[in-house]
């Protein structure tokens, strides 16, 4: 792996080596980044990112030519979005007076201020594109205003009739979107009551909601055992199956009452689902016990929600209760997480752990230099690395969880206990029967080793002398090599789901200071430990295991300040 003939940087090779992924398997096409150069009044440019978040005023703007043959285009620029208005790096919308840029008169730029990895939405859209779904194009775009670098944004194609024309559905259909502010566009008949203001009709621009009302009434009236017939008759069924499969994979639960579009094609006579808003996915956890904006902008993390998770929506829960539709959704998830693509299923294996890790590694290599130049995010490189680490862990752990619990492909038989055989230099996950990753382990050298892991939840019964249990993770790990002693590289997990459901003790300050301690025959031995505070993992290398279980705990020293 020392060669750079493949074009992979030394940093990326080191990253891939840590996961034992071969560069050939990790090869990814170069990620293009467009450049958008704007000119505007200097004072307007200063105000744009500093005005009141919910001020919807706009400013004149000119697009400067960046390509041979292009012309100057004039329009207006404003801050867009809802929650993202509260972040320093705002999302922007540019509406051109005449002409188009990259084929569009509306340029929508997502600032990615809620996603420290800057990858979650792009990965979600690419996954949907691999499935052949009708979704907007997403491209990273470098923005300059009056010659000053404003960092990289994710440009999401404006969804309008052009998208449906290209998909062969015609552009003259009826187009609806749940109203984001009311959280009630859930496809129930009640959501069409005028007083609730749950839906927007985007095209045609009228107040005729009769087609949508009829659809909600049919959904409400259809029995579960024939619900698949309704979906096949009234919907582009693949758009529904894929929507549920994608949401289950990336854990998009903030969707079924607001984050999607519906299009009724006159050409096909069927409804199409177009998903939307995937920045808070891949393990990001909403915490109702924290104060806004930290209900969303927090460091809590999960990978183990069921496929049924999400806001109430009869299309979703009726479909997953229907035996045939549920089987189609689970089959699609199974295709996405394993195997290799073929002519009929180019999406097959797209979300397989090794392919996902390679994809994330390539994105990191491209985006890190952009981050360092970003005037809004460049000071937060550690946040970027933490989020990328959590994203990598999620992509592997989510697949293992689904295989164990949903697809019934796992082998674990007990809660909080599991085993696996680890080859040399290549990590495998140890799962319990509930789909939790207890540990990841690789033989440091030599023959493969069978490792058993058991977790005891709650305050550790024993801790090193002078340690305060409140400064420890509320679990004890027992780890053993099943037949012969062996040295392993071991990663242990803990949970941090929300303010009222987290395992780091009440006096744990900076989680990076957590250190593993092993209880040996001669007493407690501190272990060199690396911590991933968002993924909630603790790694130690070259640990000697025996058939007799080894007790492990993780604590912070007294010198680390507790969180207020």
Coordinates of C-alpha atoms in Angstrom, one line a residue:
X1 CA 0.0 0.0 0.0
X2 CA 3.0 2.3 -0.2
X3 CA 2.6 3.0 -3.9
X4 CA 0.7 6.1 -5.1
X5 CA 0.3 4.8 -8.6
X6 CA -3.4 4.7 -8.3
X7 CA -3.6 8.4 -7.6
X8 CA -4.8 7.9 -4.0
X9 CA -3.1 10.2 -1.5
X10 CA -1.0 9.0 1.4
X11 CA -3.6 10.3 3.9
X12 CA -6.3 8.4 2.1
X13 CA -4.2 5.2 2.0
X14 CA -3.6 5.5 5.7
X15 CA -7.4 5.9 6.3
X16 CA -8.2 2.9 4.2
X17 CA -5.4 0.8 5.8
X18 CA -7.0 1.4 9.2
X19 CA -10.1 -0.3 7.9
X20 CA -8.2 -3.0 5.9
X21 CA -9.8 -1.9 2.6
X22 CA -7.7 -2.4 -0.5
X23 CA -7.2 0.7 -2.7
X24 CA -8.4 -1.2 -5.8
X25 CA -11.7 -1.9 -4.0
X26 CA -11.9 1.7 -2.8
X27 CA -11.4 3.3 -6.2
X28 CA -13.9 6.1 -6.8
X29 CA -14.3 8.4 -9.7
X30 CA -13.1 12.0 -9.2
X31 CA -15.7 14.2 -7.6
X32 CA -16.3 17.3 -9.7
X33 CA -16.8 20.6 -7.9
X34 CA -18.4 23.4 -9.8
X35 CA -17.5 27.1 -9.4
X36 CA -20.1 29.9 -9.0
X37 CA -18.8 33.5 -9.0
X38 CA -21.2 36.2 -7.9
X39 CA -21.0 40.0 -7.8
X40 CA -23.1 42.2 -5.6
X41 CA -23.1 45.4 -3.6
X42 CA -20.4 45.1 -0.9
X43 CA -22.7 46.1 1.9
X44 CA -25.4 43.6 0.7
X45 CA -22.7 40.9 0.7
X46 CA -21.8 41.6 4.3
X47 CA -25.4 41.7 5.4
X48 CA -26.5 38.5 3.5
X49 CA -25.1 36.1 6.1
X50 CA -25.5 38.4 9.1
X51 CA -29.1 39.7 9.0
X52 CA -31.9 38.3 11.1
X53 CA -32.2 34.6 10.2
X54 CA -35.8 34.9 9.2
X55 CA -35.5 38.1 7.3
X56 CA -36.7 37.1 3.8
X57 CA -35.4 40.1 1.9
X58 CA -33.4 39.6 -1.2
X59 CA -30.5 41.5 -2.9
X60 CA -29.5 42.2 -6.5
X61 CA -26.8 39.8 -7.7
X62 CA -24.9 39.2 -10.9
X63 CA -23.4 35.8 -12.0
X64 CA -19.9 36.5 -13.4
X65 CA -18.9 34.3 -16.4
X66 CA -16.6 31.5 -15.4
X67 CA -16.6 29.6 -18.7
X68 CA -15.8 30.5 -22.2
X69 CA -18.8 31.7 -24.1
X70 CA -20.9 32.3 -20.9
X71 CA -22.5 35.7 -20.3
X72 CA -23.3 37.8 -17.2
X73 CA -26.6 36.9 -15.7
X74 CA -28.6 39.1 -13.3
X75 CA -31.1 38.2 -10.6
X76 CA -31.7 38.3 -6.9
X77 CA -30.2 36.3 -3.9
X78 CA -31.8 35.5 -0.6
X79 CA -31.4 33.2 2.4
X80 CA -33.6 30.1 2.2
X81 CA -34.6 27.2 4.3
X82 CA -36.1 26.8 7.8
X83 CA -34.0 25.5 10.6
X84 CA -30.7 26.0 8.6
X85 CA -31.3 29.8 8.8
X86 CA -30.0 29.5 12.4
X87 CA -26.6 28.3 11.3
X88 CA -23.7 30.6 10.5
X89 CA -23.4 29.2 6.9
X90 CA -26.8 30.0 5.5
X91 CA -28.4 28.2 2.5
X92 CA -29.0 30.5 -0.5
X93 CA -31.5 30.8 -3.4
X94 CA -30.6 32.7 -6.5
X95 CA -33.4 33.5 -9.0
X96 CA -32.3 34.7 -12.4
X97 CA -34.2 37.4 -14.3
X98 CA -33.3 36.0 -17.7
X99 CA -31.3 33.0 -18.9
X100 CA -30.1 29.9 -17.0
X101 CA -27.0 28.7 -15.3
X102 CA -26.3 24.9 -15.7
X103 CA -29.8 24.7 -17.2
X104 CA -31.7 26.3 -14.3
X105 CA -33.0 29.8 -13.6
X106 CA -33.2 29.0 -9.9
X107 CA -30.0 28.1 -8.1
X108 CA -30.4 26.4 -4.7
X109 CA -27.3 26.2 -2.5
X110 CA -27.4 24.2 0.7
X111 CA -24.8 25.5 3.2
X112 CA -24.7 22.1 5.0
X113 CA -24.5 24.0 8.3
X114 CA -26.2 21.1 10.2
X115 CA -23.9 18.4 8.8
X116 CA -20.3 18.7 9.9
X117 CA -19.3 15.9 7.4
X118 CA -20.8 17.8 4.4
X119 CA -21.6 14.3 3.0
X120 CA -24.9 13.1 4.3
X121 CA -27.2 14.7 1.7
X122 CA -24.9 14.0 -1.2
X123 CA -24.6 10.3 -0.2
X124 CA -28.4 10.1 0.1
X125 CA -29.1 11.6 -3.3
X126 CA -26.4 9.4 -5.0
X127 CA -28.0 6.4 -3.4
X128 CA -31.4 7.3 -4.7
X129 CA -29.9 8.1 -8.1
X130 CA -28.3 4.6 -8.2
X131 CA -31.8 3.2 -7.6
X132 CA -33.1 5.1 -10.6
X133 CA -35.4 7.3 -8.6
X134 CA -36.7 10.6 -9.9
X135 CA -34.7 12.9 -7.7
X136 CA -32.9 16.3 -8.2
X137 CA -29.3 16.4 -9.3
X138 CA -26.9 17.3 -6.5
X139 CA -23.5 18.8 -7.1
X140 CA -20.9 20.4 -4.8
X141 CA -20.4 24.0 -5.8
X142 CA -17.6 26.4 -4.7
X143 CA -19.1 29.9 -4.1
X144 CA -17.2 33.2 -4.5
X145 CA -18.8 36.6 -3.8
X146 CA -16.9 39.6 -5.0
X147 CA -13.8 37.5 -5.3
X148 CA -14.0 36.2 -1.7
X149 CA -14.2 32.5 -1.1
X150 CA -17.4 31.5 0.8
X151 CA -16.7 27.7 0.8
X152 CA -18.4 24.8 -0.8
X153 CA -22.2 24.4 -0.9
X154 CA -24.3 21.5 -2.1
X155 CA -26.3 22.7 -5.1
X156 CA -29.7 20.9 -5.3
X157 CA -31.6 21.1 -8.5
X158 CA -34.8 23.1 -8.2
X159 CA -37.7 20.6 -8.4
X160 CA -40.1 21.7 -11.1
X161 CA -41.8 20.4 -14.3
X162 CA -38.4 20.0 -15.9
X163 CA -37.5 17.1 -13.6
X164 CA -40.7 15.2 -14.5
X165 CA -40.3 15.9 -18.2
X166 CA -36.8 14.4 -18.2
X167 CA -38.2 11.3 -16.4
X168 CA -40.8 10.8 -19.1
X169 CA -43.8 11.7 -16.9
X170 CA -44.8 14.9 -18.6
X171 CA -44.6 18.4 -16.9
X172 CA -48.3 19.1 -16.8
X173 CA -49.2 17.0 -13.8
X174 CA -50.4 18.1 -10.3
X175 CA -47.5 18.8 -7.8
X176 CA -47.9 18.9 -4.0
X177 CA -45.6 19.4 -1.1
X178 CA -46.4 19.2 2.7
X179 CA -46.2 22.6 4.3
X180 CA -43.0 22.4 6.3
X181 CA -44.0 24.7 9.2
X182 CA -47.1 22.7 10.3
X183 CA -45.8 19.1 10.4
X184 CA -49.1 17.6 9.3
X185 CA -48.8 16.7 5.6
X186 CA -49.1 13.0 6.5
X187 CA -51.5 11.7 3.8
X188 CA -54.5 11.4 6.2
X189 CA -57.9 12.8 5.1
X190 CA -57.6 15.2 8.1
X191 CA -54.5 16.8 6.5
X192 CA -56.7 18.1 3.7
X193 CA -58.9 20.1 6.1
X194 CA -58.5 23.7 5.0
X195 CA -58.1 25.0 8.5
X196 CA -55.0 22.9 9.1
X197 CA -52.9 24.3 6.2
X198 CA -50.9 21.1 5.8
X199 CA -50.2 21.2 2.0
X200 CA -48.9 23.5 -0.7
X201 CA -50.0 23.0 -4.3
X202 CA -47.0 23.9 -6.5
X203 CA -48.5 23.2 -9.9
X204 CA -50.9 24.1 -11.4
X205 CA -51.2 27.2 -9.2
X206 CA -54.7 26.8 -8.0
X207 CA -56.5 25.6 -4.9
X208 CA -57.9 22.3 -6.3
X209 CA -56.9 19.6 -3.9
X210 CA -59.5 17.1 -5.0
X211 CA -57.1 14.6 -6.4
X212 CA -54.9 14.6 -3.3
X213 CA -58.0 14.4 -1.1
X214 CA -59.3 11.4 -3.0
X215 CA -55.9 9.7 -2.6
X216 CA -55.9 10.1 1.2
X217 CA -59.4 8.8 1.4
X218 CA -58.5 5.7 -0.6
X219 CA -55.4 5.1 1.6
X220 CA -57.6 5.4 4.7
X221 CA -60.2 3.0 3.4
X222 CA -57.9 0.3 2.0
X223 CA -57.5 -2.9 4.2
X224 CA -54.0 -3.9 5.1
X225 CA -54.2 -7.3 3.4
X226 CA -54.8 -5.7 -0.1
X227 CA -52.8 -2.5 0.5
X228 CA -50.2 -3.6 -2.1
X229 CA -52.9 -3.6 -4.8
X230 CA -53.6 0.1 -3.9
X231 CA -50.0 1.0 -4.1
X232 CA -49.5 -0.7 -7.4
X233 CA -52.7 0.8 -8.9
X234 CA -52.4 4.4 -7.6
X235 CA -48.6 5.0 -7.3
X236 CA -45.4 4.5 -9.1
X237 CA -44.8 1.6 -6.7
X238 CA -41.0 1.6 -7.1
X239 CA -40.9 5.2 -5.9
X240 CA -42.7 4.1 -2.7
X241 CA -40.7 0.9 -2.1
X242 CA -37.4 2.8 -2.7
X243 CA -38.5 5.7 -0.5
X244 CA -39.0 3.3 2.4
X245 CA -35.9 1.4 1.8
X246 CA -33.7 4.5 1.5
X247 CA -35.2 6.0 4.7
X248 CA -34.6 2.8 6.6
X249 CA -31.0 2.6 5.5
X250 CA -30.0 6.2 6.3
X251 CA -32.5 6.5 9.2
X252 CA -34.5 9.4 7.9
X253 CA -37.3 9.6 10.4
X254 CA -38.1 13.3 10.0
X255 CA -40.0 12.8 6.7
X256 CA -43.4 11.3 6.5
X257 CA -45.3 14.4 7.5
X258 CA -43.3 17.0 5.7
X259 CA -40.1 16.1 3.8
X260 CA -41.3 14.8 0.4
X261 CA -43.1 15.8 -2.8
X262 CA -46.0 14.1 -4.6
X263 CA -46.5 14.3 -8.3
X264 CA -49.6 13.1 -10.1
X265 CA -48.6 12.4 -13.7
X266 CA -51.3 12.9 -16.4
X267 CA -49.2 10.7 -18.7
X268 CA -49.3 7.7 -16.3
X269 CA -52.2 8.5 -14.1
X270 CA -50.1 7.5 -11.1
X271 CA -48.6 9.3 -8.1
X272 CA -44.8 9.6 -7.8
X273 CA -43.0 10.2 -4.5
X274 CA -39.9 12.5 -4.6
X275 CA -38.0 12.5 -1.2
X276 CA -36.5 15.6 0.3
X277 CA -34.2 16.9 3.1
X278 CA -31.5 14.4 4.1
X279 CA -29.0 16.5 6.0
X280 CA -30.0 15.0 9.5
X281 CA -29.5 11.4 8.6
X282 CA -26.8 8.6 9.0
X283 CA -27.1 8.5 12.8
X284 CA -28.0 12.1 13.7
X285 CA -30.5 11.9 16.6
X286 CA -33.2 14.4 17.5
X287 CA -33.4 14.9 21.2
X288 CA -36.7 16.2 22.6
X289 CA -35.2 16.6 26.1
X290 CA -32.8 19.4 25.0
X291 CA -33.6 23.0 24.3
X292 CA -33.8 24.3 20.7
X293 CA -31.6 24.4 18.7
X294 CA -29.9 21.6 20.5
X295 CA -32.8 19.3 19.9
X296 CA -31.2 19.0 16.5
X297 CA -27.7 20.4 16.8
X298 CA -26.4 17.8 19.3
X299 CA -23.8 15.0 19.4
X300 CA -26.2 12.1 20.1
X301 CA -26.1 9.1 17.8
X302 CA -28.0 6.0 16.8
X303 CA -27.9 3.3 14.1
X304 CA -30.5 0.8 15.3
X305 CA -34.0 2.3 14.6
X306 CA -36.5 -0.2 13.1
X307 CA -37.7 0.2 9.5
X308 CA -41.0 1.4 10.9
X309 CA -39.4 4.4 12.6
X310 CA -40.7 7.9 11.5
X311 CA -43.6 10.3 11.8
X312 CA -47.1 8.8 11.5
X313 CA -48.2 8.3 7.9
X314 CA -50.8 5.7 6.8
X315 CA -49.0 5.0 3.5
X316 CA -45.9 4.1 5.5
X317 CA -47.4 2.0 8.3
X318 CA -50.0 0.3 6.1
X319 CA -47.4 -0.7 3.6
X320 CA -45.1 -2.2 6.1
X321 CA -48.0 -4.1 7.7
X322 CA -48.8 -5.6 4.3
X323 CA -46.9 -8.9 3.9
X324 CA -46.1 -8.5 0.2
X325 CA -45.1 -4.8 0.3
X326 CA -43.0 -5.3 3.4
X327 CA -41.2 -8.2 1.6
X328 CA -40.5 -5.9 -1.4
X329 CA -39.1 -3.2 0.9
X330 CA -36.9 -5.7 2.8
X331 CA -35.7 -7.3 -0.5
X332 CA -34.7 -3.9 -1.8
X333 CA -32.7 -3.2 1.4
X334 CA -31.1 -6.6 1.1
X335 CA -30.0 -5.8 -2.5
X336 CA -28.6 -2.5 -1.4
X337 CA -26.4 -3.9 1.4
X338 CA -24.9 -6.9 -0.2
X339 CA -23.8 -8.4 -3.5
X340 CA -22.4 -6.7 -6.6
X341 CA -24.3 -4.6 -9.3
X342 CA -25.6 -6.3 -12.3
X343 CA -27.4 -5.2 -15.5
X344 CA -30.8 -5.3 -14.0
X345 CA -29.9 -4.0 -10.6
X346 CA -27.2 -1.4 -10.7
X347 CA -28.0 -0.4 -7.1
X348 CA -27.0 -3.9 -5.8
X349 CA -24.4 -3.6 -3.1
X350 CA -24.3 0.2 -3.2
X351 CA -24.6 0.4 0.6
X352 CA -22.3 -2.6 1.3
X353 CA -20.0 -1.6 4.1
X354 CA -16.7 -1.8 2.2
X355 CA -18.0 0.2 -0.7
X356 CA -19.6 2.8 1.6
X357 CA -16.3 3.2 3.5
X358 CA -14.4 3.6 0.3
X359 CA -16.9 6.2 -0.9
X360 CA -16.7 8.2 2.3
X361 CA -12.9 8.0 2.3
X362 CA -12.8 9.5 -1.2
X363 CA -15.3 12.2 -0.2
X364 CA -13.1 13.1 2.8
X365 CA -10.0 13.5 0.6
X366 CA -11.9 15.8 -1.7
X367 CA -13.8 17.9 0.9
X368 CA -11.1 18.4 3.6
X369 CA -9.1 20.9 1.5
X370 CA -12.3 22.7 0.7
X371 CA -13.2 22.8 4.4
X372 CA -9.9 24.4 5.3
X373 CA -10.6 27.3 3.0
X374 CA -14.2 27.7 4.2
X375 CA -14.6 31.1 6.1
X376 CA -17.6 29.6 8.1
X377 CA -16.4 26.1 8.8
X378 CA -12.6 26.1 8.3
X379 CA -11.9 26.5 12.0
X380 CA -13.8 23.3 12.8
X381 CA -11.7 20.6 11.2
X382 CA -12.0 18.4 14.3
X383 CA -15.8 18.5 14.0
X384 CA -15.4 17.4 10.4
X385 CA -13.2 14.5 11.3
X386 CA -15.5 13.4 14.2
X387 CA -18.5 13.5 11.9
X388 CA -16.8 11.6 9.1
X389 CA -15.7 9.0 11.7
X390 CA -19.3 8.7 12.9
X391 CA -20.5 8.4 9.4
X392 CA -18.1 5.6 8.6
X393 CA -19.1 3.7 11.7
X394 CA -22.8 4.2 11.0
X395 CA -22.5 2.9 7.4
X396 CA -21.1 -0.4 8.8
X397 CA -23.2 -0.7 12.0
X398 CA -26.5 0.1 10.3
X399 CA -26.0 -2.7 7.8
X400 CA -25.0 -5.2 10.5
X401 CA -28.1 -4.1 12.6
X402 CA -30.5 -4.6 9.7
X403 CA -29.0 -8.0 8.8
X404 CA -29.3 -9.1 12.4
X405 CA -32.7 -7.8 13.3
X406 CA -34.7 -7.1 10.1
X407 CA -33.3 -9.4 7.4
X408 CA -32.7 -12.3 9.8
X409 CA -29.2 -12.9 8.5
X410 CA -27.4 -12.6 11.9
X411 CA -26.2 -15.3 14.2
X412 CA -26.3 -13.7 17.7
X413 CA -28.6 -15.4 20.1
X414 CA -28.4 -13.4 23.3
X415 CA -28.9 -9.8 24.4
X416 CA -25.6 -8.0 25.3
X417 CA -23.5 -11.0 24.2
X418 CA -22.0 -12.1 20.9
X419 CA -19.0 -13.7 19.3
X420 CA -17.1 -13.5 16.0
X421 CA -14.0 -14.9 14.4
X422 CA -11.6 -12.1 13.4
X423 CA -9.0 -12.6 10.7
X424 CA -5.6 -11.0 10.9
X425 CA -5.6 -7.2 10.1
X426 CA -9.3 -7.1 9.2
X427 CA -12.0 -6.0 11.6
X428 CA -15.3 -7.8 12.1
X429 CA -18.2 -6.7 14.3
X430 CA -19.5 -8.6 17.3
X431 CA -23.3 -8.2 17.5
X432 CA -25.9 -9.1 20.0
X433 CA -29.4 -10.5 19.2
X434 CA -30.9 -7.0 19.5
X435 CA -28.7 -5.7 16.7
X436 CA -26.2 -3.7 18.8
X437 CA -22.6 -3.7 17.9
X438 CA -20.8 -4.6 21.1
X439 CA -17.3 -4.6 19.7
X440 CA -15.2 -4.7 16.5
X441 CA -12.1 -6.9 16.6
X442 CA -9.2 -7.9 14.4
X443 CA -6.3 -10.3 15.1
X444 CA -3.2 -8.2 15.5
X445 CA -1.1 -10.9 13.7
X446 CA -1.1 -14.6 12.9
X447 CA -4.1 -16.9 12.7
X448 CA -7.7 -15.8 13.0
X449 CA -9.1 -15.6 16.5
X450 CA -12.5 -16.3 17.9
X451 CA -13.6 -13.6 20.4
X452 CA -16.5 -13.5 22.8
X453 CA -17.8 -10.2 24.2
X454 CA -20.4 -9.6 26.9
X455 CA -21.7 -6.3 28.2
X456 CA -23.0 -5.6 31.7
X457 CA -25.0 -2.3 31.6
X458 CA -25.1 0.2 34.5
X459 CA -22.5 1.7 36.8
X460 CA -19.3 -0.5 36.8
X461 CA -19.2 -2.7 39.9
X462 CA -15.4 -2.3 40.0
X463 CA -13.3 0.7 38.9
X464 CA -9.6 1.5 39.4
X465 CA -8.6 2.9 42.8
X466 CA -9.4 6.6 43.1
X467 CA -11.7 6.6 40.1
X468 CA -15.2 8.1 40.5
X469 CA -17.9 5.9 38.9
X470 CA -19.7 9.1 37.7
X471 CA -16.6 9.7 35.5
X472 CA -17.0 6.3 33.9
X473 CA -19.1 4.8 31.1
X474 CA -22.0 3.0 32.5
X475 CA -21.1 -0.4 31.2
X476 CA -18.5 -3.1 31.8
X477 CA -17.2 -5.2 29.0
X478 CA -16.0 -8.8 29.4
X479 CA -13.9 -10.0 26.4
X480 CA -12.2 -13.4 25.9
X481 CA -10.3 -15.3 23.2
X482 CA -12.3 -18.5 23.0
X483 CA -9.6 -21.2 22.6
X484 CA -6.0 -19.9 22.7
X485 CA -4.5 -16.6 23.8
X486 CA -4.2 -14.0 21.1
X487 CA -3.4 -10.3 20.6
X488 CA -6.2 -8.2 19.1
X489 CA -7.1 -4.7 18.0
X490 CA -10.3 -4.1 19.9
X491 CA -13.0 -1.4 19.5
X492 CA -15.7 -1.2 22.1
X493 CA -19.0 0.7 21.9
X494 CA -21.2 2.6 24.3
X495 CA -24.5 4.4 23.8
X496 CA -25.3 8.1 23.8
X497 CA -28.9 8.4 22.5
X498 CA -30.1 11.6 24.1
X499 CA -29.8 13.8 27.2
X500 CA -31.8 11.3 29.3
X501 CA -30.4 8.1 27.8
X502 CA -26.6 8.3 27.7
X503 CA -24.0 6.0 29.1
X504 CA -21.1 8.4 29.8
X505 CA -21.4 9.1 33.5
X506 CA -22.7 12.4 34.8
X507 CA -19.2 13.7 35.6
X508 CA -17.6 12.7 32.3
X509 CA -16.3 15.9 30.7
X510 CA -14.5 15.6 27.4
X511 CA -15.2 12.1 26.1
X512 CA -11.9 12.2 24.3
X513 CA -10.2 11.8 27.7
X514 CA -11.9 8.4 28.3
X515 CA -9.4 5.6 28.9
X516 CA -9.9 1.9 28.9
X517 CA -8.7 0.0 32.0
X518 CA -8.2 -3.8 32.1
X519 CA -8.6 -5.8 35.3
X520 CA -5.6 -8.3 35.3
X521 CA -4.3 -10.7 37.9
X522 CA -2.0 -7.9 39.2
X523 CA -4.6 -5.1 39.3
X524 CA -5.9 -2.5 36.9
X525 CA -3.9 -1.8 33.8
X526 CA -4.5 1.4 31.8
X527 CA -4.7 0.9 28.1
X528 CA -3.7 3.3 25.3
X529 CA -7.1 4.4 24.0
X530 CA -8.3 6.3 21.0
X531 CA -11.9 7.7 21.3
X532 CA -14.4 8.6 18.7
X533 CA -16.8 10.8 20.7
X534 CA -19.6 11.0 18.2
X535 CA -19.6 7.3 17.1
X536 CA -19.1 6.4 20.8
X537 CA -16.3 4.0 20.3
X538 CA -13.1 3.2 22.3
X539 CA -10.2 1.5 20.5
X540 CA -7.1 -0.1 21.9
X541 CA -4.5 -2.1 19.9
X542 CA -2.4 -5.2 20.6
X543 CA -4.5 -6.2 23.6
X544 CA -3.7 -9.7 24.9
X545 CA -6.7 -11.9 25.4
X546 CA -7.0 -15.3 27.0
X547 CA -9.9 -17.8 27.3
X548 CA -10.6 -16.4 30.7
X549 CA -12.8 -13.3 30.3
X550 CA -11.0 -9.9 30.7
X551 CA -12.9 -7.1 32.5
X552 CA -12.7 -3.7 30.9
X553 CA -14.1 -0.3 32.0
X554 CA -13.7 3.2 30.6
X555 CA -13.2 6.3 32.8
X556 CA -11.9 9.9 32.6
X557 CA -9.3 11.0 35.2
X558 CA -10.1 13.4 38.0
X559 CA -8.3 16.2 36.2
X560 CA -10.8 16.4 33.3
X561 CA -13.4 19.0 33.9
X562 CA -17.0 17.7 34.0
X563 CA -19.6 19.2 31.7
X564 CA -21.7 21.9 33.3

